[in-house]
Coordinates of C-alpha atoms in Angstrom, one line a residue:
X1 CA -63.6 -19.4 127.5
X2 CA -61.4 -16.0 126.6
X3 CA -59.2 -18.9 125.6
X4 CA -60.7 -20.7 123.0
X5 CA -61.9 -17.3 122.2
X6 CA -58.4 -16.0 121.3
X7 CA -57.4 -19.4 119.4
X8 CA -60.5 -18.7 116.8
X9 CA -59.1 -15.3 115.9
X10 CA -56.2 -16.5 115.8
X11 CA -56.8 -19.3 113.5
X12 CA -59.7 -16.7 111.6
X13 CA -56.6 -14.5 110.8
X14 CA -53.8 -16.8 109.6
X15 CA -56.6 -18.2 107.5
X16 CA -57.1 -14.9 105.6
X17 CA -53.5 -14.1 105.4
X18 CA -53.2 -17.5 103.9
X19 CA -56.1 -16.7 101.2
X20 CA -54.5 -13.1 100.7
X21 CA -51.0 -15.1 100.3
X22 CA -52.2 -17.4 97.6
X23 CA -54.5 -15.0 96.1
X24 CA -51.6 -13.0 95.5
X25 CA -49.2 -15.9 94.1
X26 CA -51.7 -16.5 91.6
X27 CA -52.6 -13.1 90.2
X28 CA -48.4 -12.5 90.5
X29 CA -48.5 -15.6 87.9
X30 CA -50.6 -14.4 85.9
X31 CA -49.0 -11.3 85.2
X32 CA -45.6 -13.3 84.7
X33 CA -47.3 -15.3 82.1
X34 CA -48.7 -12.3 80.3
X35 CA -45.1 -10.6 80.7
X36 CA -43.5 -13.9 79.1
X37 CA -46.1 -14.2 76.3
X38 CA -45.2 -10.4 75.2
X39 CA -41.7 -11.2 75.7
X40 CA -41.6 -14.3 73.4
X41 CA -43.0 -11.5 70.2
X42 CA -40.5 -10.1 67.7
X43 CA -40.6 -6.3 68.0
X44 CA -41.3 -5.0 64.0
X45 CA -42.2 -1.5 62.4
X46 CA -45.2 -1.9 59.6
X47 CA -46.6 -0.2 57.4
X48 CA -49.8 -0.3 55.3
X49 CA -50.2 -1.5 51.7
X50 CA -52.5 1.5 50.4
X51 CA -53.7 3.1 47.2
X52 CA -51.8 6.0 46.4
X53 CA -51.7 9.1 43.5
X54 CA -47.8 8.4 42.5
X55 CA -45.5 9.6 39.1
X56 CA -44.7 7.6 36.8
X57 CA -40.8 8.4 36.1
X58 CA -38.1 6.2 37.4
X59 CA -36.0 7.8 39.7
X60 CA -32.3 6.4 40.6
X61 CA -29.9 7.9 42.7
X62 CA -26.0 7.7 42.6
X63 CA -23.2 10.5 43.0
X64 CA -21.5 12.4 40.1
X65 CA -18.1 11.8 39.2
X66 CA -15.9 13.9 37.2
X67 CA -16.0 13.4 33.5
X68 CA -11.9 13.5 33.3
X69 CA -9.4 13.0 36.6
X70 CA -5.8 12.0 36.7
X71 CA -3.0 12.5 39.3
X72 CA -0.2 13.8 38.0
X73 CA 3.3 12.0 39.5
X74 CA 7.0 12.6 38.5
X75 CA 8.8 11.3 35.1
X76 CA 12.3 11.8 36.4
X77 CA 14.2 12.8 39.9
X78 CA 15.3 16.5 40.9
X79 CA 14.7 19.1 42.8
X80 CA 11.4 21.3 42.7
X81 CA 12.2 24.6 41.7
X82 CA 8.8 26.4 40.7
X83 CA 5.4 25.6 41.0
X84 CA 3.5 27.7 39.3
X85 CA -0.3 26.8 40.3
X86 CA -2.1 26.7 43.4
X87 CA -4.6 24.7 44.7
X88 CA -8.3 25.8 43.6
X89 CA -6.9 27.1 39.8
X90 CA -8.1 26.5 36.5
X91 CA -5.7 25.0 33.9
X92 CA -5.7 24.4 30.5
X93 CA -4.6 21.8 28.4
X94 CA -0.7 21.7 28.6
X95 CA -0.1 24.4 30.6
X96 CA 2.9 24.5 32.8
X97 CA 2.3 23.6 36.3
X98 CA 5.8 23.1 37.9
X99 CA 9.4 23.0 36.8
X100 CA 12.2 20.3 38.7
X101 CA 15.8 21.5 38.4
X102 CA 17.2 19.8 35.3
X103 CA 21.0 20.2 35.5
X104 CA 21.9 17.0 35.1
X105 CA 19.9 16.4 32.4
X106 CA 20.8 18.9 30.4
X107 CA 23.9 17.7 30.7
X108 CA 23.2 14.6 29.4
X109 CA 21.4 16.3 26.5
X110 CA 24.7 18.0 25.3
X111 CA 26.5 15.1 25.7
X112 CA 24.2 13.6 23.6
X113 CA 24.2 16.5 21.1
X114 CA 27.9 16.2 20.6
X115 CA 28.2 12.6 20.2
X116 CA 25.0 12.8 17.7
X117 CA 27.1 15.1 15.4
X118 CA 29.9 13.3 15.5
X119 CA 28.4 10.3 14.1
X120 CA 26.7 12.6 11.4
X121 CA 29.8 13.6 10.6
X122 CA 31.4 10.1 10.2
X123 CA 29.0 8.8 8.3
X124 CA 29.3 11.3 5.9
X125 CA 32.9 10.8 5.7
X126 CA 32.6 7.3 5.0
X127 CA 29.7 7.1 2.4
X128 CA 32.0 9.5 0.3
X129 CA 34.9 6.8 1.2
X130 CA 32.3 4.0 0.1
X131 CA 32.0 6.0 -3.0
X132 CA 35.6 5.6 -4.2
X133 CA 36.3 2.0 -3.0
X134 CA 37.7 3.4 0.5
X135 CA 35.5 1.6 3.1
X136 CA 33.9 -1.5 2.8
X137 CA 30.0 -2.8 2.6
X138 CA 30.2 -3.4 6.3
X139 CA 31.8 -0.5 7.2
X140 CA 29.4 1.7 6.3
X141 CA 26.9 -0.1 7.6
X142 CA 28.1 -0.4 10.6
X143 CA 28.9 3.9 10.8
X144 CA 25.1 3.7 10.4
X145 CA 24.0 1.8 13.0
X146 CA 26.2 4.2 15.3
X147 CA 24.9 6.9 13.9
X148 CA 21.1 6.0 14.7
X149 CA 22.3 5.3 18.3
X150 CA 23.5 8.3 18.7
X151 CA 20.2 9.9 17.3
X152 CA 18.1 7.4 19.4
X153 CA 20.1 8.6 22.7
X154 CA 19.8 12.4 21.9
X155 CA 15.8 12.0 21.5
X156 CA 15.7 9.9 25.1
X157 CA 17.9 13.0 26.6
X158 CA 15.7 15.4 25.6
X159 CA 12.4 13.3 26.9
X160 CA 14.3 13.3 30.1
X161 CA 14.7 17.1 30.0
X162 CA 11.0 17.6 28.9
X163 CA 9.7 15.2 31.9
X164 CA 11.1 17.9 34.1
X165 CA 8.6 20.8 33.1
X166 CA 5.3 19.4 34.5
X167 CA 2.2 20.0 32.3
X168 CA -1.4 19.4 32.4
X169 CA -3.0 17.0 30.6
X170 CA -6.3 18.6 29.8
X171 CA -8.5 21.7 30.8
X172 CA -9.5 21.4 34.7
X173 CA -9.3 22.6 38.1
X174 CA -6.4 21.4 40.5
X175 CA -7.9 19.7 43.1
X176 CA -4.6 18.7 45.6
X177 CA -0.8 20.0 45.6
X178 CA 1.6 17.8 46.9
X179 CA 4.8 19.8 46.0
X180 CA 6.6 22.8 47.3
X181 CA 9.8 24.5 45.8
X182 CA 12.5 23.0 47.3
X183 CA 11.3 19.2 47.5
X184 CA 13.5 16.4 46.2
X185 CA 10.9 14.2 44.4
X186 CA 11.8 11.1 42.8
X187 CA 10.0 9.2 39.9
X188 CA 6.5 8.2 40.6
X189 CA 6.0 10.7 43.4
X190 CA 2.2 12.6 42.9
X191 CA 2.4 16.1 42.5
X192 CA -0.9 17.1 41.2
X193 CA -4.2 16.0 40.8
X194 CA -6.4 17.8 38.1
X195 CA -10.3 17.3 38.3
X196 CA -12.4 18.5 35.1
X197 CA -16.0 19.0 35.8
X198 CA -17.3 21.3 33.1
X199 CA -18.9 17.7 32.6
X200 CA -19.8 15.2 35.5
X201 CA -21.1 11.4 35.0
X202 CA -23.8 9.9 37.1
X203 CA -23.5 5.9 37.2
X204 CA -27.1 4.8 38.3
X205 CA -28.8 1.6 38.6
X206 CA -32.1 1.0 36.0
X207 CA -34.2 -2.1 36.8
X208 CA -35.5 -4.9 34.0
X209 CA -39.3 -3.3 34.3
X210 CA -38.1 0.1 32.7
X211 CA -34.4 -0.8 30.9
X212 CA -36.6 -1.6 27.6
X213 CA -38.2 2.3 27.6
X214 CA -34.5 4.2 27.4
X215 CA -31.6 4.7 24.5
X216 CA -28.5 5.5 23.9
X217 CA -28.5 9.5 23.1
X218 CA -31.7 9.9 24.8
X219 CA -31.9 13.3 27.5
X220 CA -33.3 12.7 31.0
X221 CA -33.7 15.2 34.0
X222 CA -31.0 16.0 36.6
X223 CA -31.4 17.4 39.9
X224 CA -29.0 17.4 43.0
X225 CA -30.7 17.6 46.4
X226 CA -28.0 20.6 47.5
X227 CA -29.2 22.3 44.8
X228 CA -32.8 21.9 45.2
X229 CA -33.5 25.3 42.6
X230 CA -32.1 23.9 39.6
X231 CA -32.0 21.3 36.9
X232 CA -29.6 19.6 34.8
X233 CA -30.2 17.9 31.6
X234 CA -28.2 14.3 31.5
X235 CA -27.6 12.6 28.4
X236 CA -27.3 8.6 28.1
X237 CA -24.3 7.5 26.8
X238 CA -24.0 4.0 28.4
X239 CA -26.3 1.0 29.1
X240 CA -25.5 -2.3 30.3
X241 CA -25.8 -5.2 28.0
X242 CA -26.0 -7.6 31.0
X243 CA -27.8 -7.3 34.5
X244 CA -26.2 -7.5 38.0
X245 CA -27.4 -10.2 40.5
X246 CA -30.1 -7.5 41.4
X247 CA -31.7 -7.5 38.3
X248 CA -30.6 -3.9 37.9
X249 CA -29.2 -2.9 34.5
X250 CA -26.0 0.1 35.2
X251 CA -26.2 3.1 33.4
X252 CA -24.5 6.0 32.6
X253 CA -25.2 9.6 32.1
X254 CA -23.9 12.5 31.1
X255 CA -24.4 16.1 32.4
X256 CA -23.0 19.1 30.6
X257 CA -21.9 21.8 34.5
X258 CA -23.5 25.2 34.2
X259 CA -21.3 27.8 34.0
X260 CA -21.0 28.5 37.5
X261 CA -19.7 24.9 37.9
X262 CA -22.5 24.2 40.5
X263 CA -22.6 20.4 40.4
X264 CA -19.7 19.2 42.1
X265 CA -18.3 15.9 41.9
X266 CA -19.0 13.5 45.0
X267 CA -22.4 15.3 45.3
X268 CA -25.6 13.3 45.5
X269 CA -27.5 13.1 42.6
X270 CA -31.3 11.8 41.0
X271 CA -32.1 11.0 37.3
X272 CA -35.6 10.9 36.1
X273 CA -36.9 8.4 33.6
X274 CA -39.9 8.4 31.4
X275 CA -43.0 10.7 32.1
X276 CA -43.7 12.7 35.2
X277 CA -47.6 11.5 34.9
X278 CA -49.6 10.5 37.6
X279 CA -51.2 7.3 37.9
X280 CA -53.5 5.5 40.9
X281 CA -51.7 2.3 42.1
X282 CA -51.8 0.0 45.3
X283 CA -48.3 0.3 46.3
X284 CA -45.6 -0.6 49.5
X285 CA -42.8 0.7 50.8
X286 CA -39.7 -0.9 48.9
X287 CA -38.5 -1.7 53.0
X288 CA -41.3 -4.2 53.1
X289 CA -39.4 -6.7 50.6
X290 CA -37.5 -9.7 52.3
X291 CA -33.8 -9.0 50.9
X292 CA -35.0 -7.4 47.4
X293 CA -37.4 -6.3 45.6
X294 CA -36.9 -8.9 43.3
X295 CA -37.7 -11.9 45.6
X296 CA -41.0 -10.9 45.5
X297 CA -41.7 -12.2 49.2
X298 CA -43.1 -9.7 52.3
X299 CA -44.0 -10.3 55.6
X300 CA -48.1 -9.7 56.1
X301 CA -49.1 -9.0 59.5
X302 CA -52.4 -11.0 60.3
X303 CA -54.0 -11.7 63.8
X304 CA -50.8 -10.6 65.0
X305 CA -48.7 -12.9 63.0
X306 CA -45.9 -12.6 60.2
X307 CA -46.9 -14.4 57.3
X308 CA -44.7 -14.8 54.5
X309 CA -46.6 -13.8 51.4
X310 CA -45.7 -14.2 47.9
X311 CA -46.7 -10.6 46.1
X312 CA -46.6 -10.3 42.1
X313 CA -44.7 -6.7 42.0
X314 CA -45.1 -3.8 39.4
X315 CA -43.7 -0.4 38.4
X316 CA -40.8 1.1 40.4
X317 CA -41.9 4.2 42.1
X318 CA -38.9 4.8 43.7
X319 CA -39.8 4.3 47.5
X320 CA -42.6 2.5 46.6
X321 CA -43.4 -0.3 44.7
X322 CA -46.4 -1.5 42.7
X323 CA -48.0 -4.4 43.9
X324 CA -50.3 -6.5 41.2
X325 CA -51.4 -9.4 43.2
X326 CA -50.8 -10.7 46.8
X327 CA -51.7 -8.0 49.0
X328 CA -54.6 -6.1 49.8
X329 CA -55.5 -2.3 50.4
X330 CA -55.2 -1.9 54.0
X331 CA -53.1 -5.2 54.8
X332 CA -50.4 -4.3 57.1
X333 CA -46.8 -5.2 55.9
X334 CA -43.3 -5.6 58.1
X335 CA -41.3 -2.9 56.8
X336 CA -38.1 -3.4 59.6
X337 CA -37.3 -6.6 61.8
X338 CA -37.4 -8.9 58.6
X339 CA -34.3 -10.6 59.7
X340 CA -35.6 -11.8 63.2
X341 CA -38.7 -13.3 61.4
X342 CA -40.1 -16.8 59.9
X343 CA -43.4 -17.5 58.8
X344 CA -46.0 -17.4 61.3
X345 CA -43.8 -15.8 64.1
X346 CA -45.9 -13.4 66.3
X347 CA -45.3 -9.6 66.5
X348 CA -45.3 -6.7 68.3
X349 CA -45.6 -3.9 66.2
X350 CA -43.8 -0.7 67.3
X351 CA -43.6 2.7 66.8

């Protein structure tokens, strides 16, 4: 009896470890499948496509370059012997900045000299022969032509001599020194470069929507984000006649330096177009756009799905764009991920 007593606990047991066993299996499934179904979702940021109070101005953003820059190199071979600047100093317009021994040269200048006067003073010797029937046509013509030579070599000895006394160009600042007294340089090493920034330009980008509202002459603002307390008035003195592949139209301004010389070149700057009033408009970020804001296409999140929509796009707001049709107030829009995504993939939106 105890035996067949023991052999139905027995069998009671393994039964529920059997149900516990299977029940387990299955809610283990479960989980895997949730797990798998997350897993298969392309991770995206978003944003939200929303009504907001924005400027009107166009704002573009490029760095300033110097109005004027030029690295100065050698003319002719010698020996440094002076420089007379040092890195950091203002210059003006022909100013010396260095002096290479000229020996040599000079040389060659008085060389020059002597043979030039020479030939002056056989021609002159001859056009009085000419004169009396002493020298022939030919003659003469030929004393001449030697005689131009020789002026024609005396100006090329004295370029030579002037290439060795190094001068600036125009008005600036040096910005590098490449030459110490006592250096052998050789034609076409750089010695100097000279920067002038009492005027800077600002090469921005202007797309087709606003291109129609600026001229040539006209003044915009200026700002630079390192110097957030002041303001620079730029003037435009170059627009493109033709668009890149962007749709964007290149201009150029330029801005007159305080007298400080604040702005620097290589500093980051932003140019204001049109009016700074405020208008109410359903906007999203420019990151939403697939490639550009010129395809017109973003990535609408609904039930959890990318769908590529086709949006009708307005004023440039900077980081935002207008959008006139295609979107609604609230819808929510893929703003990073784009690349991983085709129409009707599902999303996991992250933080």
């Amino acid at each position: 009896m105890k035996k067949v007593i023991y052999i139905v606990i027995i069998v009671v047991v393994l039964g529920l470890i059997g149900y516990k066993l299977t029940s387990n299996k299955e809610k283990n499934e479960a989980q895997t499948a949730i797990v798998a179904i997350k897993n298969n979702n392309v991770a995206v940021r978003a944003d939200v496509a929303d009504v907001k109070d924005l400027s009107m101005q166009y704002i573009s953003n490029s760095t300033f370059a110097p109005k004027q820059e030029v690295k100065i190199s050698a003319d002719a071979a010698g020996l440094v012997t002076r420089v007379l600047v040092e890195e950091g100093a203002v210059v003006r317009a022909g100013q010396t900045l260095a002096i290479i021994d000229g020996n040599k040269q000079n040389v060659s200048v008085s060389n020059a000299q002597a043979v030039y006067q020479n030939a002056q003073v056989e021609h002159s010797r001859f056009e009085s022969a000419y004169k009396t029937g002493g020298v022939t046509k030919q003659q003469l013509d030929q004393v001449r032509l030697q005689l131009e030579n020789a002026k024609n070599n005396l100006r090329s000895a004295q370029i030579s001599v002037s290439d060795l006394s190094i001068k600036a160009p125009f008005s600036g600042i040096i910005n590098s020194r490449n030459i110490e007294p006592g250096l052998y340089v050789n034609p076409g090493k750089e010695l100097f470069e000279i920067v002038d920034v009492s005027s800077l330009k600002l090469k921005v980008n202007v797309d087709e929507k606003n291109i129609g509202s600026i001229k040539l002459g006209q003044t915009v603002k200026v700002t630079s984000q390192v110097l957030s307390d002041k303001t620079f008035e730029g003037k435009i003195t170059f627009i493109a006649p033709k668009a890149d592949a962007s749709l964007n139209f290149p201009v150029e301004l330029e801005i007159k330096n305080n007298n400080a010389k604040d702005l620097k070149a290589g500093m980051y700057g932003t140019a204001y177009f049109g009016s700074d009033q405020k208008v109410n408009a359903l906007v999203v970020s420019r990151n939403a756009f697939v490639g550009s804001v010129s395809s017109g296409q973003i990535y609408a999140i609904k039930e959890g799905k990318a769908v590529l929509t086709k949006v009708t796009t307005g004023r440039n707001f900077g980081d935002y764009i207008e959008i006139i049709s295609g979107l609604e107030k609230g819808t929510q829009v893929v703003t990073s991920g784009q690349i991983n995504l085709s129409d009707g993939t599902a999303v996991e939106i992250i933080k």
